[in-house]
CSV table of C-alpha atoms and ligand atoms in Angstrom, one decimal:
chain,number,residue,atom,x,y,z
A,1307,MET,CA,175.8,97.0,130.9
A,1308,THR,CA,176.6,94.8,133.8
A,1309,THR,CA,180.2,95.5,134.7
A,1310,ILE,CA,182.4,93.6,136.9
A,1311,PHE,CA,182.1,96.0,139.5
A,1312,HIS,CA,178.3,94.9,139.7
A,1313,LYS,CA,178.7,91.3,140.2
A,1314,SER,CA,181.2,92.4,143.6
A,1315,SER,CA,180.4,90.8,146.3
A,1316,PRO,CA,182.2,91.8,149.6
A,1317,GLY,CA,185.0,89.1,150.8
A,1318,ARG,CA,184.9,86.6,147.9
A,1319,LYS,CA,188.2,86.2,146.4
A,1320,ALA,CA,189.9,84.7,143.5
A,1321,PHE,CA,192.9,84.0,145.3
A,1322,HIS,CA,194.5,82.6,148.3
A,1323,LEU,CA,197.8,83.6,149.2
A,1324,PRO,CA,199.7,81.7,152.6
A,1325,ALA,CA,200.4,83.9,155.6
A,1326,SER,CA,203.5,86.2,154.7
A,1327,GLU,CA,206.8,85.7,156.1
A,1328,VAL,CA,208.0,88.9,155.4
A,1329,LYS,CA,207.7,91.9,158.1
A,1330,GLU,CA,205.2,94.2,156.8
A,1331,THR,CA,206.4,97.8,156.0
A,1332,THR,CA,204.7,100.9,155.7
A,1333,LEU,CA,205.4,102.7,152.3
A,1334,SER,CA,205.3,106.4,152.0
A,1335,PHE,CA,202.8,108.1,149.2
A,1336,GLN,CA,200.4,105.5,150.5
A,1337,ARG,CA,196.8,106.1,148.9
A,1338,GLN,CA,194.6,107.6,151.9
A,1339,SER,CA,191.4,105.5,151.2
A,1340,LYS,CA,191.4,101.7,150.0
A,1341,LEU,CA,191.4,100.8,146.3
A,1342,ASN,CA,188.0,100.0,145.2
A,1343,LEU,CA,188.7,97.0,143.3
A,1344,PRO,CA,185.5,94.4,142.7
A,1345,GLN,CA,185.5,91.2,144.8
A,1346,LEU,CA,184.7,88.0,143.0
A,1347,SER,CA,185.2,84.3,142.9
A,1348,GLU,CA,187.5,82.9,140.3
A,1349,ILE,CA,185.2,81.4,138.4
A,1350,ASP,CA,183.0,84.5,138.2
A,1351,VAL,CA,185.7,86.3,136.7
A,1352,VAL,CA,186.4,83.7,134.0
A,1353,ARG,CA,182.9,83.9,132.9
A,1354,HIS,CA,182.8,87.9,133.0
A,1355,TYR,CA,185.9,88.1,130.5
A,1356,THR,CA,185.2,84.9,128.1
A,1357,ASN,CA,181.9,86.1,128.2
A,1358,LEU,CA,182.8,89.7,127.1
A,1359,SER,CA,185.2,88.3,124.5
A,1360,LYS,CA,182.3,86.9,122.6
A,1361,ASN,CA,180.8,90.1,122.3
A,1362,ILE,CA,183.5,91.4,120.3
A,1363,TYR,CA,184.7,90.6,116.8
A,1364,SER,CA,188.4,89.6,115.6
A,1365,ILE,CA,190.3,88.2,112.8
A,1366,ASP,CA,190.2,84.3,114.2
A,1367,GLN,CA,186.2,84.6,114.2
A,1368,GLY,CA,186.0,85.9,110.5
A,1369,PHE,CA,186.7,88.2,107.9
A,1370,TYR,CA,188.5,91.7,108.8
A,1371,PRO,CA,188.8,94.1,105.5
A,1372,LEU,CA,189.3,97.0,107.0
A,1373,GLY,CA,191.3,98.8,104.6
A,1374,SER,CA,194.8,100.4,105.9
A,1375,CYS,CA,194.5,98.3,108.7
A,1376,THR,CA,196.2,94.9,107.5
A,1377,MET,CA,193.8,92.7,109.4
A,1378,LYS,CA,195.9,89.4,108.1
A,1379,TYR,CA,195.9,86.1,110.0
A,1380,ASN,CA,198.8,85.9,112.2
A,1381,PRO,CA,200.6,82.8,112.2
A,1382,LYS,CA,200.2,81.3,115.7
A,1383,VAL,CA,203.5,80.1,115.7
A,1384,ASN,CA,204.7,83.7,116.5
A,1385,GLU,CA,202.7,83.4,119.7
A,1386,ASP,CA,204.5,80.4,120.4
A,1387,ILE,CA,207.9,81.6,119.6
A,1388,ALA,CA,207.3,85.0,121.6
A,1389,ALA,CA,205.8,83.1,124.7
A,1390,LEU,CA,209.4,81.2,125.1
A,1391,ARG,CA,210.6,81.6,128.6
A,1392,GLY,CA,214.0,82.7,127.5
A,1393,PHE,CA,212.2,85.7,125.9
A,1394,THR,CA,209.1,86.7,128.4
A,1395,GLN,CA,211.5,86.7,131.5
A,1396,LEU,CA,214.2,89.1,130.3
A,1397,HIS,CA,214.4,92.1,132.2
A,1398,PRO,CA,215.7,95.2,130.6
A,1399,LEU,CA,218.0,95.8,133.4
A,1400,GLN,CA,220.0,92.7,133.3
A,1401,PRO,CA,223.5,92.7,132.3
A,1402,ILE,CA,224.3,92.9,128.5
A,1403,GLU,CA,226.1,89.5,128.4
A,1404,SER,CA,223.3,88.0,129.8
A,1405,VAL,CA,221.0,88.7,126.9
A,1406,GLU,CA,223.2,87.6,123.6
A,1407,GLY,CA,220.0,85.9,122.7
A,1408,ALA,CA,217.8,89.3,122.5
A,1409,LEU,CA,220.5,91.4,120.9
A,1410,GLU,CA,220.8,88.8,118.4
A,1411,VAL,CA,216.9,88.4,117.8
A,1412,MET,CA,216.9,92.4,117.6
A,1413,SER,CA,220.2,92.4,115.2
A,1414,LEU,CA,218.8,90.0,112.4
A,1415,ALA,CA,215.4,91.1,112.5
A,1416,ASN,CA,217.6,94.8,111.4
A,1417,ASP,CA,219.3,93.1,109.5
A,1418,LEU,CA,216.2,91.6,107.4
A,1419,LEU,CA,214.2,94.7,107.7
A,1420,LYS,CA,217.2,96.6,106.1
A,1421,GLU,CA,217.2,94.1,103.2
A,1422,VAL,CA,213.3,95.1,102.7
A,1423,THR,CA,213.4,98.6,103.0
A,1424,GLY,CA,216.2,99.3,101.6
A,1425,MET,CA,217.4,101.4,104.8
A,1426,ASP,CA,220.8,101.4,106.5
A,1427,GLN,CA,219.6,101.2,110.0
A,1428,MET,CA,216.2,100.4,112.3
A,1429,THR,CA,215.1,101.2,115.4
A,1430,PHE,CA,212.5,99.1,117.2
A,1431,GLN,CA,211.4,102.1,119.8
A,1432,PRO,CA,208.5,103.2,118.4
A,1433,ALA,CA,205.7,101.4,120.1
A,1434,ALA,CA,203.0,102.3,116.9
A,1435,GLY,CA,203.3,103.6,113.5
A,1436,ALA,CA,202.0,107.4,114.6
A,1437,GLN,CA,205.2,107.1,117.0
A,1438,GLY,CA,207.5,106.0,114.5
A,1439,GLU,CA,206.4,109.0,112.5
A,1440,LEU,CA,206.8,111.5,115.2
A,1441,SER,CA,210.2,110.1,115.7
A,1442,ALA,CA,211.2,110.6,112.3
A,1443,MET,CA,210.1,114.1,112.3
A,1444,LEU,CA,212.0,114.8,115.1
A,1445,MET,CA,215.3,113.3,113.7
A,1446,ILE,CA,214.2,115.4,110.4
A,1447,LYS,CA,214.4,118.4,112.6
A,1448,LYS,CA,217.3,117.4,114.6
A,1449,TYR,CA,219.3,116.7,110.7
A,1450,PHE,CA,218.5,120.6,109.7
A,1451,GLU,CA,219.5,121.8,112.9
A,1452,HIS,CA,222.7,120.5,112.9
A,1453,ARG,CA,223.2,121.5,109.7
A,1454,ASN,CA,222.2,125.2,110.4
A,1455,GLU,CA,219.2,125.0,108.4
A,1456,SER,CA,216.3,125.5,111.1
A,1457,GLN,CA,214.5,127.9,108.5
A,1458,ARG,CA,213.1,124.4,107.1
A,1459,THR,CA,210.1,124.5,109.4
A,1460,VAL,CA,207.4,123.0,106.5
A,1461,VAL,CA,206.8,119.1,106.1
A,1462,ILE,CA,204.3,118.7,103.2
A,1463,VAL,CA,201.7,116.2,103.5
A,1464,PRO,CA,199.4,115.2,100.5
A,1465,ASP,CA,195.2,115.2,101.6
A,1466,SER,CA,195.0,111.3,101.0
A,1467,ALA,CA,197.7,111.1,103.9
A,1468,HIS,CA,196.8,108.7,107.1
A,1469,GLY,CA,195.8,111.5,109.8
A,1470,THR,CA,198.3,110.6,111.9
A,1471,ASN,CA,200.9,112.2,109.2
A,1472,PRO,CA,199.7,115.7,109.6
A,1473,ALA,CA,199.4,115.4,113.3
A,1474,SER,CA,202.9,113.7,114.1
A,1475,ALA,CA,204.4,116.6,112.0
A,1476,ASN,CA,202.8,119.2,113.8
A,1477,MET,CA,204.1,117.3,117.4
A,1478,ALA,CA,207.0,117.8,116.1
A,1479,GLY,CA,207.1,121.7,115.7
A,1480,PHE,CA,206.5,121.7,111.8
A,1481,LYS,CA,204.5,123.6,110.0
A,1482,VAL,CA,202.0,121.3,107.7
A,1483,LYS,CA,201.0,122.3,104.2
A,1484,THR,CA,198.4,119.8,101.9
A,1485,VAL,CA,199.6,119.2,98.4
A,1486,PRO,CA,196.4,118.0,96.5
A,1487,SER,CA,196.1,114.7,94.5
A,1488,LYS,CA,194.7,114.4,91.0
A,1489,ASP,CA,193.1,111.4,90.1
A,1490,GLY,CA,194.5,109.7,93.3
A,1491,TYR,CA,198.2,110.7,92.8
A,1492,VAL,CA,200.1,113.8,93.8
A,1493,ASP,CA,199.8,116.4,92.0
A,1494,LEU,CA,203.1,117.3,90.5
A,1495,GLU,CA,202.5,120.7,89.5
A,1496,ALA,CA,200.8,121.8,92.4
A,1497,LEU,CA,204.0,120.1,94.5
A,1498,ARG,CA,206.4,122.1,92.5
A,1499,THR,CA,204.8,125.3,93.5
A,1500,MET,CA,204.7,124.8,97.0
A,1501,VAL,CA,208.4,123.5,97.4
A,1502,ASP,CA,211.1,125.9,98.5
A,1503,GLU,CA,214.1,126.5,101.2
A,1504,ASN,CA,211.7,126.4,104.2
A,1505,THR,CA,210.7,122.6,102.9
A,1506,ALA,CA,211.8,120.2,105.4
A,1507,ALA,CA,210.0,117.1,104.1
A,1508,LEU,CA,207.3,115.4,102.3
A,1509,MET,CA,205.5,112.7,104.0
A,1510,LEU,CA,204.3,110.4,101.5
A,1511,THR,CA,202.4,107.0,101.9
A,1512,ASN,CA,203.2,104.4,99.0
A,1513,PRO,CA,201.1,102.7,98.2
A,1514,ASN,CA,199.0,105.5,98.8
A,1515,THR,CA,195.8,105.1,101.0
A,1516,LEU,CA,193.7,104.7,97.9
A,1517,GLY,CA,195.7,101.6,97.6
A,1518,LEU,CA,197.6,103.1,94.7
A,1519,PHE,CA,201.2,103.3,93.7
A,1520,GLU,CA,202.6,106.7,93.5
A,1521,LYS,CA,204.1,106.1,89.9
A,1522,ASP,CA,205.9,109.6,89.8
A,1523,VAL,CA,207.8,108.8,93.0
A,1524,ILE,CA,211.2,109.5,91.4
A,1525,GLU,CA,210.1,112.7,90.3
A,1526,ILE,CA,209.0,113.4,94.0
A,1527,SER,CA,211.9,112.7,95.4
A,1528,ASN,CA,214.0,115.0,92.9
A,1529,ILE,CA,211.7,118.0,93.5
A,1530,ILE,CA,212.2,117.5,97.1
A,1531,HIS,CA,215.9,117.0,97.2
A,1532,GLN,CA,217.0,119.6,94.9
A,1533,ASN,CA,215.2,121.8,97.1
A,1534,GLY,CA,217.1,120.2,100.3
A,1535,GLY,CA,214.2,118.9,101.8
A,1536,LEU,CA,214.1,115.3,103.0
A,1537,LEU,CA,211.5,112.4,101.9
A,1538,TYR,CA,209.5,110.2,104.4
A,1539,CYS,CA,207.9,107.3,103.5
A,1540,ASP,CA,204.9,106.0,105.6
A,1541,GLY,CA,205.2,102.3,105.1
A,1542,ALA,CA,202.5,101.0,106.8
A,1543,ASN,CA,201.3,99.7,103.6
A,1544,MET,CA,204.2,98.0,102.9
A,1545,ASN,CA,202.2,94.7,102.6
A,1546,ALA,CA,201.7,95.2,99.2
A,1547,ILE,CA,205.3,95.8,97.6
A,1548,LEU,CA,207.5,93.3,100.1
A,1549,GLY,CA,210.0,92.2,97.7
A,1550,LYS,CA,209.0,94.0,94.6
A,1551,VAL,CA,210.5,97.4,95.2
A,1552,ARG,CA,212.3,99.0,98.3
A,1553,PRO,CA,211.3,102.3,99.3
A,1554,GLY,CA,215.2,103.1,99.8
A,1555,ASP,CA,216.0,102.0,96.5
A,1556,ILE,CA,213.4,104.9,95.0
A,1557,GLY,CA,214.7,108.2,96.9
A,1558,PHE,CA,213.3,107.8,100.3
A,1559,ASP,CA,215.3,108.9,103.4
A,1560,VAL,CA,213.7,107.5,106.1
A,1561,ILE,CA,210.6,104.9,106.5
A,1562,HIS,CA,208.3,103.5,109.3
A,1563,LEU,CA,206.8,100.1,109.0
A,1564,ASN,CA,204.3,98.9,111.1
A,1565,LEU,CA,205.3,95.4,112.3
A,1566,HIS,CA,202.2,95.1,114.2
A,1567,LYS,CA,200.5,95.0,110.4
A,1568,THR,CA,202.7,93.9,107.4
A,1569,PHE,CA,204.8,91.5,110.0
A,1570,SER,CA,202.0,89.9,111.5
A,1571,THR,CA,201.4,91.2,115.7
A,1572,PRO,CA,197.6,90.9,116.5
A,1573,HIS,CA,196.8,94.4,116.2
A,1574,GLY,CA,193.5,96.8,116.9
A,1575,GLY,CA,193.0,96.4,120.5
A,1576,GLY,CA,195.4,99.0,121.9
A,1577,GLY,CA,197.8,96.3,122.5
A,1578,PRO,CA,201.7,96.4,122.1
A,1579,GLY,CA,202.8,97.4,118.7
A,1580,CYS,CA,206.3,98.7,116.8
A,1581,GLY,CA,206.2,101.6,114.6
A,1582,ALA,CA,210.1,100.5,113.4
A,1583,VAL,CA,211.7,103.2,111.6
A,1584,GLY,CA,214.7,102.8,109.2
A,1585,VAL,CA,217.1,105.6,108.2
A,1586,LYS,CA,219.4,106.4,105.3
A,1587,LYS,CA,223.4,106.7,106.5
A,1588,HIS,CA,222.8,110.5,106.7
A,1589,LEU,CA,219.8,110.2,109.6
A,1590,ILE,CA,221.6,107.5,111.3
A,1591,ASP,CA,223.3,109.8,114.0
A,1592,PHE,CA,219.7,111.0,115.2
A,1593,LEU,CA,218.0,108.0,115.7
A,1594,PRO,CA,216.5,107.5,119.2
A,1595,LEU,CA,218.6,105.4,121.5
A,1596,PRO,CA,219.4,102.7,122.4
A,1597,TYR,CA,219.0,100.4,118.9
A,1598,VAL,CA,220.3,97.3,118.1
A,1599,LYS,CA,223.3,96.8,115.4
A,1600,ASP,CA,225.4,94.0,114.5
A,1601,ASN,CA,224.7,92.2,118.2
A,1602,GLU,CA,225.4,95.2,119.7
A,1603,MET,CA,223.4,98.2,121.8
A,1604,ILE,CA,224.2,101.2,120.4
A,1605,GLU,CA,223.5,103.6,123.8
A,1606,HIS,CA,225.2,106.6,123.3
A,1607,HIS,CA,225.3,109.3,120.4
A,1608,GLU,CA,225.4,113.1,120.6
A,1609,LEU,CA,223.1,113.9,118.4
A,1610,SER,CA,220.4,111.5,119.4
A,1611,ILE,CA,217.0,112.9,119.7
A,1612,GLY,CA,216.8,110.7,122.4
A,1613,SER,CA,214.7,108.0,123.9
A,1614,MET,CA,210.8,107.6,122.3
A,1615,LYS,CA,210.3,104.9,124.7
A,1616,ASN,CA,211.7,103.0,127.8
A,1617,PHE,CA,214.5,100.4,126.9
A,1618,SER,CA,214.3,98.7,123.6
A,1619,GLY,CA,210.5,99.3,122.6
A,1620,ASN,CA,208.1,96.4,122.5
A,1621,PHE,CA,210.7,93.4,122.3
A,1622,LEU,CA,208.2,90.8,121.7
A,1623,VAL,CA,206.6,92.6,118.6
A,1624,VAL,CA,210.3,92.4,117.3
A,1625,VAL,CA,210.2,88.5,117.9
A,1626,ARG,CA,207.0,88.2,116.3
A,1627,ALA,CA,208.2,89.8,113.6
A,1628,LEU,CA,211.3,87.9,113.3
A,1629,THR,CA,209.4,84.8,113.2
A,1630,TYR,CA,207.5,86.0,110.4
A,1631,LEU,CA,210.3,87.0,108.5
A,1632,LEU,CA,212.3,83.4,109.1
A,1633,SER,CA,209.2,81.5,108.3
A,1634,LEU,CA,208.5,83.0,105.0
A,1635,GLY,CA,212.0,84.0,103.9
A,1636,GLY,CA,212.2,86.4,100.7
A,1637,ASN,CA,210.4,84.5,98.7
A,1638,GLY,CA,207.5,84.0,100.7
A,1639,LEU,CA,207.6,87.6,101.5
A,1640,GLU,CA,207.3,88.5,97.5
A,1641,LYS,CA,204.2,86.0,97.4
A,1642,THR,CA,202.7,87.5,100.1
A,1643,SER,CA,202.3,91.1,98.2
A,1644,GLU,CA,201.6,89.5,95.2
A,1645,LEU,CA,198.8,87.2,96.9
A,1646,ALA,CA,197.4,90.9,99.0
A,1647,VAL,CA,197.2,92.5,95.7
A,1648,LEU,CA,195.4,89.4,93.7
A,1649,ASN,CA,193.2,89.4,96.5
A,1650,ALA,CA,191.8,92.8,96.5
A,1651,ASN,CA,191.4,93.1,92.8
A,1652,TYR,CA,189.5,89.5,92.8
A,1653,LEU,CA,187.2,91.0,95.5
A,1654,TYR,CA,186.5,94.0,93.6
A,1655,SER,CA,186.3,91.9,90.2
A,1656,GLN,CA,183.5,90.2,91.8
A,1657,LEU,CA,181.5,92.9,92.9
A,1658,GLU,CA,178.7,94.2,90.9
A,1659,GLY,CA,177.1,97.7,90.8
A,1660,TYR,CA,179.9,99.3,92.9
A,1661,ASP,CA,182.1,102.4,91.5
A,1662,LEU,CA,185.6,102.7,92.2
A,1663,ALA,CA,186.8,106.4,93.7
A,1664,HIS,CA,189.4,106.6,91.1
A,1665,ASP,CA,189.1,104.0,88.1
A,1666,VAL,CA,192.8,103.3,88.2
A,1667,PRO,CA,194.9,100.2,88.9
A,1668,PHE,CA,195.2,99.5,92.4
A,1669,LEU,CA,197.3,97.3,94.9
A,1670,HIS,CA,196.7,95.7,98.0
A,1671,GLU,CA,192.9,97.2,98.5
A,1672,PHE,CA,190.7,99.8,96.8
A,1673,VAL,CA,188.3,102.4,97.8
A,1674,LEU,CA,184.9,102.4,96.4
A,1675,SER,CA,182.7,105.5,96.5
A,1676,LEU,CA,178.9,105.1,96.9
A,1677,SER,CA,178.2,108.7,95.9
A,1678,ARG,CA,175.9,107.2,92.9
A,1679,ILE,CA,174.1,104.4,94.8
A,1680,LYS,CA,173.4,106.8,97.8
A,1681,LYS,CA,171.6,109.3,95.0
A,1682,GLU,CA,169.7,106.0,93.4
A,1683,LYS,CA,168.9,103.9,96.0
A,1684,ASN,CA,169.3,106.2,99.3
A,1685,ILE,CA,172.1,103.6,100.2
A,1686,THR,CA,174.9,104.7,102.0
A,1687,ALA,CA,178.6,103.5,103.1
A,1688,LEU,CA,177.4,103.4,106.3
A,1689,ASP,CA,174.4,100.8,105.5
A,1690,ILE,CA,176.4,98.5,103.5
A,1691,SER,CA,179.2,98.3,106.4
A,1692,LYS,CA,176.1,97.8,109.1
A,1693,GLY,CA,174.6,95.3,106.3
A,1694,LEU,CA,177.9,93.3,106.2
A,1695,ILE,CA,177.9,92.9,110.1
A,1696,ASP,CA,175.1,90.4,109.4
A,1697,TYR,CA,177.2,88.2,107.1
A,1698,GLY,CA,179.6,88.0,109.9
A,1699,ILE,CA,181.9,90.0,108.3
A,1700,HIS,CA,183.6,93.1,109.7
A,1701,PRO,CA,183.1,96.4,108.0
A,1702,PRO,CA,185.5,98.3,106.0
A,1703,THR,CA,186.8,101.5,106.9
A,1704,MET,CA,184.4,103.6,105.9
A,1705,TYR,CA,184.3,107.8,105.3
A,1706,PHE,CA,188.1,107.8,105.1
A,1707,PRO,CA,190.2,109.1,103.3
A,1708,LEU,CA,188.4,112.2,103.6
A,1709,SER,CA,188.9,113.2,99.9
A,1710,VAL,CA,186.2,110.3,98.8
A,1711,PRO,CA,182.6,110.9,99.1
A,1712,GLU,CA,181.0,108.2,100.7
A,1713,ALA,CA,184.4,106.0,101.0
A,1714,LEU,CA,184.1,102.4,101.7
A,1715,MET,CA,188.1,101.0,101.8
A,1716,VAL,CA,188.4,97.5,101.4
A,1717,GLU,CA,192.0,95.6,102.4
A,1718,PRO,CA,191.3,91.7,101.8
A,1719,THR,CA,194.7,90.7,102.6
A,1720,GLU,CA,196.6,87.8,101.6
A,1721,THR,CA,195.5,85.1,104.3
A,1722,GLU,CA,191.7,85.0,102.6
A,1723,SER,CA,190.6,82.3,100.9
A,1724,ILE,CA,189.0,82.5,97.5
A,1725,GLU,CA,185.8,80.9,98.8
A,1726,THR,CA,186.2,83.7,101.8
A,1727,LEU,CA,186.1,86.2,98.7
A,1728,GLN,CA,183.2,85.3,96.9
A,1729,TYR,CA,181.0,85.2,100.2
A,1730,ALA,CA,182.1,88.6,100.7
A,1731,ALA,CA,181.2,89.2,97.4
A,1732,LYS,CA,178.1,87.9,97.7
A,1733,ALA,CA,177.3,90.0,100.3
A,1734,PHE,CA,178.2,93.4,99.1
A,1735,ASN,CA,176.0,92.3,95.7
A,1736,GLU,CA,173.1,91.6,97.7
A,1737,LEU,CA,173.0,94.0,100.3
A,1738,LEU,CA,172.5,96.8,97.1
A,1739,ASN,CA,169.4,95.0,96.2
A,1740,GLU,CA,168.4,95.3,99.7
A,1741,ASP,CA,165.2,97.2,101.0
A,1742,PRO,CA,166.9,100.7,101.6
A,1743,GLN,CA,164.8,101.3,104.7
A,1744,LYS,CA,165.3,97.8,106.4
A,1745,LEU,CA,169.0,98.2,106.0
A,1746,LYS,CA,169.0,101.7,107.6
A,1747,ASN,CA,168.6,99.6,111.0
A,1748,ALA,CA,170.8,97.1,110.6
A,1749,PRO,CA,172.8,95.0,112.2
A,1750,PHE,CA,170.2,92.6,113.4
A,1751,THR,CA,172.1,90.1,114.7
A,1752,THR,CA,174.4,91.6,117.0
A,1753,LYS,CA,173.6,92.2,120.6
A,1754,ILE,CA,173.2,96.0,120.2
A,1755,THR,CA,172.0,97.0,116.8
A,1756,ARG,CA,172.1,100.3,115.0
A,1757,VAL,CA,173.4,103.2,117.6
A,1758,ASP,CA,172.5,106.9,117.4
A,1759,GLU,CA,175.9,107.6,116.5
A,1760,VAL,CA,175.5,111.3,116.9
A,1761,LYS,CA,174.1,110.9,120.5
A,1762,ALA,CA,177.0,108.3,121.1
A,1763,ALA,CA,179.4,111.3,120.2
A,1764,ARG,CA,177.8,114.3,121.7
A,1765,GLN,CA,176.9,112.8,124.7
A,1766,PRO,CA,179.3,110.0,125.7
A,1767,LEU,CA,179.1,108.2,128.4
A,1768,LEU,CA,182.5,107.5,129.8
A,1769,SER,CA,181.9,105.7,133.3
A,1770,VAL,CA,179.6,103.4,134.7
A,1771,HIS,CA,178.6,104.0,138.2
A,1772,GLN,CA,178.6,100.9,140.5
A,1773,ASP,CA,174.4,101.7,141.5
A,1774,ASP,CA,173.7,102.8,138.1
A,1775,ASP,CA,171.5,99.5,136.2
B,405,PLP,C1,197.9,102.3,110.6
B,405,PLP,C2,198.5,103.4,109.7
B,405,PLP,C3,199.2,104.5,110.5
B,405,PLP,C4,199.5,104.5,112.1
B,405,PLP,O1,200.0,103.4,112.9
B,405,PLP,P1,199.5,103.3,114.5
B,405,PLP,O2,200.2,102.2,115.0
B,405,PLP,O3,197.9,103.0,114.2
B,405,PLP,O4,199.7,104.6,115.0
B,405,PLP,C5,200.0,105.4,109.7
B,405,PLP,N1,199.8,105.4,108.3
B,405,PLP,C6,199.0,104.7,107.9
B,405,PLP,C7,199.1,104.7,106.2
B,405,PLP,C8,198.3,103.4,108.4
B,405,PLP,O5,197.7,102.1,108.0
């Protein structure tokens, strides 16, 4: 691979600065040796990154049905608004009276997302869904400490949960216990036997990771609350239920949203995100600080868990989310969910020869199991995923959830046309009739074809030396 360091040539520059009029000073803690930066002309830098950008795949290039990721089209108007100088040129240490517009953005986003979730206050500080989960777990911990119920050290997580759920509970210092699922739903009988005076919370993804709405959520809420625990909603899949059901109305005490999924900020490359957390009244005092409410920055709370990120989090993600919320309106949000569910169900209806992991009604995504197909045709979930790349389609989420063998998790999202869904169905269907031996080497049309994944995992090459070829 040719990196930008390989293209470096001593003395080349992409910039020209006028001679400085300011006297040079020496800083303490200066580095001992010069920083090794590549030296290139402007056009070589532009070409290098433009060519790199062509080797990746994005939602602006094609269909991206990556389950549990909500790779919907992000309207460009969001970018236009987030790029306004009045937003991009703000400094977090500016006097508060000079940032009233920004306060209003956060305040309005707070009000609208309270309305969407049925919660009483939001924080936009967490930078990702997982950090939202961690914030909520820390709040729950502090809540019980404050009530002298520190013996509540256990968080229950269903076996179908996103891997971040048990990890977040664990990082917050809880013991994690797994409740099994039955036919894709939380097993109520098993749950009843697990809940006791040591239970702090249950983390429930709804709709769950199989795309199924947990139909017994009221019963689950009763089981948890009667035992004094709290109910956490992983709301990263809110795309399926906007305007249909509010988690705050059905027993959840706290929820995290992924503004960078449901509320349309481009994501996937590790860019800025926002795992907004919404809480009911009894948890407000524990929120990380600062947060915004009624155009005011709330900066002090004795019981706050502290700060999860500097200042108010990734503010421009909130600007995008607010743009999205205001441009769709309540009816638009409801329609979004209807189309997300319709598109998933339509795409599945066009597939021939595939099996659902659980043959029950699903919402915005569905999980296939290719176990039977693997036995009968020697075609695996990995083969189909790689084959889809040759059709210009990003693979679905593979081998997740772990409870499903040979899983493919498909989330088309609401922004795809019927023609795209028909094309995708054709691709899925044709791949099942491919020569399995040939499919083992797919993809054929990409710069790098089928890689040796075991070798990539066992002998990762994480740095490129300049004198390497
Ligand atoms: C994406 C996702 C998360 C984690 O969100 P990040 O922003 O990637 O940390 C958690 N739970 C579910 C169900 C998700 O889909």
